Coordinates of C-alpha atoms and ligand atoms in Angstrom, one line a residue:
M1420 CA 226.0 210.0 62.9
E1421 CA 225.6 213.0 64.1
V1422 CA 224.5 212.3 67.5
L1423 CA 227.4 210.8 67.7
S1424 CA 229.3 213.6 66.3
G1425 CA 227.2 216.0 68.8
L1426 CA 227.9 214.0 71.3
A1427 CA 231.8 213.6 71.6
G1428 CA 232.1 217.4 70.7
A1429 CA 230.1 217.8 73.9
C1430 CA 232.2 215.2 76.2
G1431 CA 234.0 212.8 74.2
S1432 CA 234.0 209.9 76.5
T1433 CA 229.8 210.3 76.6
G1434 CA 230.6 209.4 72.3
M1435 CA 232.3 206.2 72.9
I1436 CA 230.4 205.2 75.3
Y1437 CA 227.1 205.1 73.4
L1438 CA 229.4 204.0 70.5
M1439 CA 229.7 200.8 72.2
H1440 CA 226.0 200.7 73.1
I1441 CA 225.5 200.9 69.7
S1442 CA 228.2 198.4 68.7
A1443 CA 227.2 196.1 71.0
A1444 CA 222.9 196.8 71.2
M1445 CA 223.6 195.2 67.0
T1446 CA 225.9 192.8 67.3
V1447 CA 223.1 191.3 69.9
A1448 CA 220.6 192.6 67.0
A1449 CA 222.2 190.1 64.2
A1450 CA 221.1 187.3 66.1
P1451 CA 219.0 187.5 69.1
P1452 CA 220.5 184.7 71.6
D1453 CA 218.0 182.6 72.6
G1454 CA 218.2 182.9 76.9
L1455 CA 218.2 186.4 76.1
P1456 CA 214.0 187.0 74.9
D1457 CA 213.9 190.5 75.9
V1458 CA 217.2 192.1 75.6
L1459 CA 216.7 194.1 72.1
P1460 CA 213.7 195.8 73.7
A1461 CA 215.5 197.5 76.7
L1462 CA 218.7 197.9 74.6
A1463 CA 216.7 199.7 72.2
T1464 CA 215.0 202.6 74.6
G1465 CA 218.0 202.4 76.5
R1466 CA 216.5 201.3 80.0
S1467 CA 219.7 198.6 79.2
L1468 CA 223.8 199.8 78.4
G1469 CA 225.7 197.4 76.1
T1470 CA 229.1 197.3 75.2
L1471 CA 231.4 195.4 73.5
A1472 CA 233.9 193.3 75.0
F1473 CA 236.6 192.0 73.0
S1474 CA 240.4 192.9 73.3
E1475 CA 242.7 190.2 75.0
T1476 CA 245.9 191.0 76.9
G1477 CA 247.1 187.6 74.3
S1478 CA 245.6 188.8 71.1
R1479 CA 246.2 193.2 72.0
S1480 CA 244.5 194.9 69.5
H1481 CA 244.0 191.7 67.0
F1482 CA 240.3 191.5 67.9
W1483 CA 239.0 188.9 65.8
A1484 CA 241.6 186.9 67.2
P1485 CA 240.6 185.9 70.7
V1486 CA 243.4 183.6 72.9
S1487 CA 240.7 183.2 75.3
K1488 CA 238.4 179.4 74.8
A1489 CA 234.9 178.3 75.1
L1490 CA 235.3 175.1 76.8
H1491 CA 233.4 172.0 76.5
S1492 CA 231.5 171.0 80.1
G1493 CA 229.4 168.4 80.3
S1494 CA 225.9 169.2 77.6
D1495 CA 227.3 172.6 77.3
V1496 CA 229.8 175.0 77.4
R1497 CA 232.1 177.5 79.1
V1498 CA 232.9 181.1 78.7
D1499 CA 236.8 181.4 80.5
A1500 CA 237.7 184.5 79.1
R1501 CA 240.1 187.8 80.3
K1502 CA 239.6 191.0 78.5
S1503 CA 241.8 194.0 78.7
W1504 CA 240.0 196.8 78.0
V1505 CA 236.0 196.7 78.1
T1506 CA 234.7 200.5 78.0
S1507 CA 231.8 200.9 80.9
A1508 CA 233.2 197.8 82.5
G1509 CA 231.1 197.3 85.9
H1510 CA 228.6 199.8 84.6
A1511 CA 227.2 197.9 81.5
D1512 CA 223.5 196.0 82.2
L1513 CA 225.2 193.6 78.3
Y1514 CA 228.5 192.5 77.8
V1515 CA 228.9 191.1 74.5
T1516 CA 232.4 189.0 74.4
S1517 CA 234.2 186.5 72.2
T1518 CA 236.4 183.8 72.7
G1519 CA 237.8 181.1 70.7
N1520 CA 235.1 178.2 69.3
A1521 CA 235.9 175.1 71.6
D1522 CA 235.7 173.2 68.8
A1523 CA 237.0 175.2 65.5
D1524 CA 239.9 177.5 64.6
S1525 CA 236.8 180.2 64.7
V1526 CA 235.7 182.9 67.3
D1527 CA 232.3 182.8 69.4
L1528 CA 230.4 185.6 71.0
F1529 CA 228.1 185.9 73.9
A1530 CA 226.1 188.1 75.5
F1531 CA 226.1 188.5 79.6
P1532 CA 223.8 190.6 81.6
S1533 CA 225.8 192.3 84.8
E1534 CA 224.3 190.2 87.2
T1535 CA 225.2 187.0 85.6
T1536 CA 227.8 184.5 88.1
G1537 CA 231.4 184.6 86.6
L1538 CA 231.7 188.7 85.7
A1539 CA 234.4 190.3 87.5
V1540 CA 236.4 193.2 87.0
T1541 CA 239.7 192.8 87.7
G1542 CA 241.6 196.6 87.6
E1543 CA 241.2 200.4 87.6
W1544 CA 241.5 202.1 84.3
H1545 CA 243.2 205.2 83.9
G1546 CA 243.6 207.1 80.4
M1547 CA 245.2 209.9 78.9
G1548 CA 241.8 211.2 77.4
L1549 CA 238.3 210.1 77.8
R1550 CA 238.5 210.0 82.2
G1551 CA 235.2 209.7 81.7
N1552 CA 235.3 205.9 80.7
A1553 CA 235.7 202.7 82.8
S1554 CA 237.8 201.3 80.6
S1555 CA 238.8 198.8 83.0
P1556 CA 240.1 194.7 82.2
M1557 CA 237.5 192.2 83.6
T1558 CA 237.2 188.3 83.6
F1559 CA 234.3 186.3 82.0
D1560 CA 234.4 182.9 83.7
V1561 CA 230.5 181.4 82.7
G1562 CA 229.1 178.3 83.0
E1563 CA 226.4 177.2 80.7
A1564 CA 226.5 179.3 78.5
S1565 CA 225.9 178.5 75.4
H1566 CA 222.1 180.0 75.4
H1567 CA 224.1 183.4 75.9
R1568 CA 225.5 182.5 72.0
I1569 CA 225.2 185.2 69.6
G1570 CA 224.4 183.2 66.3
T1571 CA 225.5 179.6 66.1
P1572 CA 228.8 178.0 67.1
G1573 CA 232.2 179.1 65.1
S1574 CA 230.0 182.2 63.7
G1575 CA 231.8 185.3 65.5
F1576 CA 234.0 185.9 63.1
D1577 CA 232.0 186.5 60.6
I1578 CA 229.9 188.7 62.5
M1579 CA 232.5 190.6 63.7
L1580 CA 233.2 191.6 60.3
S1581 CA 229.5 191.7 58.8
T1582 CA 228.1 193.6 61.6
V1583 CA 230.7 195.2 64.4
M1584 CA 233.4 196.6 62.0
P1585 CA 230.8 198.4 60.1
W1586 CA 228.9 200.2 63.1
F1587 CA 232.0 201.2 65.0
N1588 CA 234.5 202.1 62.6
L1589 CA 231.7 204.4 61.5
G1590 CA 230.4 205.4 64.8
N1591 CA 234.1 206.0 65.6
A1592 CA 234.5 207.6 63.2
A1593 CA 232.0 210.1 63.6
V1594 CA 233.6 210.7 67.8
S1595 CA 236.3 211.6 65.7
V1596 CA 234.2 214.4 63.3
G1597 CA 232.9 215.5 66.5
L1598 CA 236.2 215.8 68.2
S1599 CA 237.8 217.6 65.4
E1600 CA 235.1 220.3 64.7
A1601 CA 234.6 221.4 68.4
A1602 CA 238.9 221.8 68.5
T1603 CA 238.3 223.8 64.7
Q1604 CA 235.3 226.1 66.0
A1605 CA 238.1 226.6 69.4
A1606 CA 240.6 227.0 67.8
V1607 CA 238.8 229.8 66.1
R1608 CA 237.1 230.8 69.0
H1609 CA 239.9 231.5 70.8
T1610 CA 242.5 233.2 68.6
S1611 CA 239.5 235.6 67.0
A1612 CA 239.1 236.5 70.5
A1613 CA 242.8 236.5 71.8
K1614 CA 244.0 240.3 70.8
L1615 CA 247.7 241.5 71.0
E1616 CA 246.7 244.8 72.2
H1617 CA 251.1 246.5 71.0
L1618 CA 249.9 245.7 67.7
D1619 CA 246.1 246.2 67.8
Q1620 CA 245.3 242.6 65.7
S1621 CA 243.8 239.3 67.2
L1622 CA 245.8 236.0 67.1
S1623 CA 243.3 235.0 63.7
A1624 CA 244.4 238.1 61.8
L1625 CA 248.3 236.6 61.5
P1626 CA 248.6 234.9 58.1
T1627 CA 250.0 231.9 59.8
I1628 CA 247.6 231.5 62.2
R1629 CA 244.8 232.2 59.6
A1630 CA 246.6 229.4 57.4
Q1631 CA 246.3 227.0 60.1
L1632 CA 243.0 227.5 61.0
A1633 CA 242.3 227.6 56.8
R1634 CA 243.9 223.9 56.9
M1635 CA 241.7 222.3 59.9
S1636 CA 238.8 223.3 58.7
I1637 CA 238.7 222.0 55.1
D1638 CA 240.7 218.4 56.4
L1639 CA 237.3 218.8 59.1
A1640 CA 235.6 219.2 55.9
S1641 CA 237.2 217.3 53.9
T1642 CA 236.8 214.4 56.8
R1643 CA 232.9 214.6 56.9
A1644 CA 232.3 214.2 53.4
Y1645 CA 234.6 211.0 53.6
V1646 CA 232.1 210.2 56.6
D1647 CA 228.8 210.5 54.7
Q1648 CA 229.6 208.9 52.2
A1649 CA 230.9 205.8 53.8
A1650 CA 227.6 205.6 56.0
A1651 CA 225.5 206.0 52.6
R1652 CA 227.5 202.9 51.3
I1653 CA 226.8 200.8 54.4
A1654 CA 223.2 201.9 54.4
E1655 CA 223.3 200.7 51.0
P1656 CA 226.1 198.3 49.8
V1657 CA 228.2 198.7 46.8
D1658 CA 230.5 197.1 45.3
D1659 CA 233.5 199.1 47.1
T1660 CA 231.9 199.0 50.8
V1661 CA 234.3 197.0 52.1
L1662 CA 237.3 199.7 51.3
H1663 CA 234.6 202.9 53.2
V1664 CA 233.9 199.8 55.6
L1665 CA 238.5 200.0 56.4
G1666 CA 239.4 203.3 55.5
V1667 CA 236.5 205.7 57.2
K1668 CA 238.0 205.1 60.5
A1669 CA 241.3 205.5 59.9
A1670 CA 241.1 209.0 57.3
A1671 CA 238.6 210.2 60.4
N1672 CA 241.1 208.8 63.3
D1673 CA 244.3 210.4 61.5
A1674 CA 242.3 213.7 60.7
A1675 CA 240.9 214.1 64.6
L1676 CA 244.9 213.8 65.4
R1677 CA 246.1 216.3 62.3
I1678 CA 243.0 219.1 63.6
T1679 CA 243.2 218.6 67.8
D1680 CA 247.4 219.0 67.0
T1681 CA 246.9 221.9 65.2
A1682 CA 244.4 223.4 67.9
M1683 CA 246.8 223.5 70.6
R1684 CA 249.4 224.4 68.2
V1685 CA 247.7 227.3 67.2
C1686 CA 246.3 228.6 70.4
G1687 CA 249.7 228.1 72.4
G1688 CA 250.4 228.4 76.1
A1689 CA 246.2 229.2 76.5
A1690 CA 245.4 225.5 75.3
F1691 CA 248.7 224.1 77.1
S1692 CA 247.3 225.2 80.3
E1693 CA 244.0 222.9 80.2
H1694 CA 241.5 226.1 80.6
L1695 CA 240.4 226.5 76.8
Q1696 CA 239.3 222.8 76.5
V1697 CA 241.4 222.2 73.6
D1698 CA 243.8 220.0 75.3
R1699 CA 241.0 217.2 76.0
Y1700 CA 239.9 217.1 72.7
F1701 CA 243.6 216.3 72.0
R1702 CA 244.0 213.7 74.8
D1703 CA 240.4 212.6 73.7
A1704 CA 241.4 212.0 69.6
R1705 CA 244.1 209.9 70.3
A1706 CA 241.7 207.0 72.1
G1707 CA 239.7 206.6 68.1
H1708 CA 242.7 205.9 66.9
V1709 CA 244.5 203.0 69.1
M1710 CA 241.1 201.2 69.7
A1711 CA 240.8 198.4 67.7
P1712 CA 240.8 198.0 64.6
T1713 CA 243.4 201.1 64.9
A1714 CA 244.1 203.1 62.3
D1715 CA 247.4 201.4 61.1
V1716 CA 245.4 197.9 61.0
L1717 CA 243.6 199.2 59.0
Y1718 CA 245.6 201.0 56.3
D1719 CA 247.5 197.5 56.1
L1720 CA 243.8 196.2 56.0
Y1721 CA 242.6 198.7 53.0
G1722 CA 245.9 198.1 51.3
K1723 CA 245.6 194.3 51.2
A1724 CA 242.4 194.8 49.7
I1725 CA 243.2 197.5 46.8
T1726 CA 246.2 195.0 46.6
G1727 CA 244.2 192.1 45.4
Q1728 CA 245.4 190.0 49.5
S1729 CA 242.9 187.8 51.4
L1730 CA 242.2 190.5 54.6
F1731 CA 243.2 188.3 57.3
Ligands
LIG1084 C1 239.6 204.3 75.8 C2 240.0 203.7 75.3 C3 238.5 202.4 75.5 C4 238.3 200.8 74.7 N1 237.4 200.2 75.3 C5 237.3 198.3 74.7 C6 236.4 197.9 74.8 O1 235.3 198.6 75.1 N2 236.4 197.0 74.3 C7 237.5 196.3 73.9 O2 237.2 195.0 73.6 N3 238.9 196.7 73.9 C8 238.7 198.5 74.0 N4 240.0 199.1 74.4 C9 240.7 198.4 73.1 C10 241.4 198.7 71.9 O3 240.6 198.6 71.3 C11 242.4 197.9 71.5 O4 242.6 197.1 71.7 C12 243.8 198.4 71.8 O5 244.2 199.8 72.6 C13 244.2 197.8 72.2 O6 246.2 198.4 72.8 P1 247.6 197.6 72.6 O7 248.6 198.4 73.5 O8 247.7 196.2 73.3 O9 247.6 197.3 71.5 P2 249.2 196.6 70.0 O10 248.0 195.8 69.4 O11 250.0 196.9 70.9 O12 249.2 197.2 69.3 C14 250.9 198.5 68.8 C15 250.7 199.5 68.1 O13 250.7 198.5 67.0 C16 250.2 198.7 65.4 N5 250.1 197.0 65.2 C17 249.5 196.2 65.5 N6 249.2 195.3 64.7 C18 249.7 195.9 63.4 C19 249.5 195.3 62.3 N7 249.0 194.2 61.9 N8 250.1 196.0 61.2 C20 250.3 197.6 61.5 N9 250.0 198.0 63.0 C21 249.7 197.6 63.9 C22 248.9 198.8 66.3 O14 248.2 200.5 65.1 C23 249.4 200.4 67.4 O15 250.0 201.1 67.1 C24 240.1 200.5 74.5 C25 240.9 201.3 74.0 C26 241.1 202.4 74.6 C27 242.2 203.2 74.2

């Protein structure tokens, strides 16, 4: 988590690319496909870059419900999937993707090396933030796919909940913390250095500015404490681990929106004119919030969990 926060504070895109790599690697490690015997050492050492290709135009941010299908094809299965956002599309070495199961109302996961016949990047990507990403749409039209399946047929939904969600949510929260910390430091730095010469004082000497900086710093500290607590609960599961998996991303995503927004505010025109990098933290922070499971979906799931309703 420290590594992800540190990377994101320096470059949000690099942090997010690394997060997608970890999320893909841990998903493959949960149940390695028999057709990819050497994949784990390559992912672990960084010789191979992984990513997740889950989101679809049809089910949007509801990544747990792919509308694409793994179809029966002779004695094997054929994957036919259109994915709407794939971070590192065209750059990754391994794509972990999802489809509906051919026989049941469940999900299959597959891992495809980039050289697999039938993978294509189908569009450009341009985002308001994370501009170092290539989160483009892709299609997967792959025959004889069963040796690339992660886990048993129909086990994809359980793997998403037990493996993808904890790693992705915690890592995404860590990215939010890194961006929040960078924005807080930049705001303190700028408001301390910027002078109101006619008053012979810095911006940070203004009580309103000081109080905003204090709020940012306290927000950051409490978010970091929650992320640390969630990491401990995920490393050694206890009764409320599920709540932490659901809550940590939503809380850190929202904190990042608040903190980067305040950084823009206290730095004023200096932030707006893009020479402080604060606008970059502000733009980058918005990505984590809408990445699935989105913060608002997580609040909904958390609410279901604490009121005894089934999550899905
Ligand atoms: C920078 C970036 C990188 C990405 N990289 C990847 C990637 O590598 N792999 C991948 O698979 N996907 C990736 N995505 C896609 C991402 O995970 C989401 O699927 C995508 O952002 C959803 O966008 P949408 O407009 O379709 O969301 P929509 O589903 O249309 O959501 C619109 C709004 O409705 C809200 N909403 C939807 N359902 C509910 C609900 N049940 N309760 C409450 N509110 C709800 C959402 O929170 C959101 O605010 C990436 C997205 C971004 C921005």
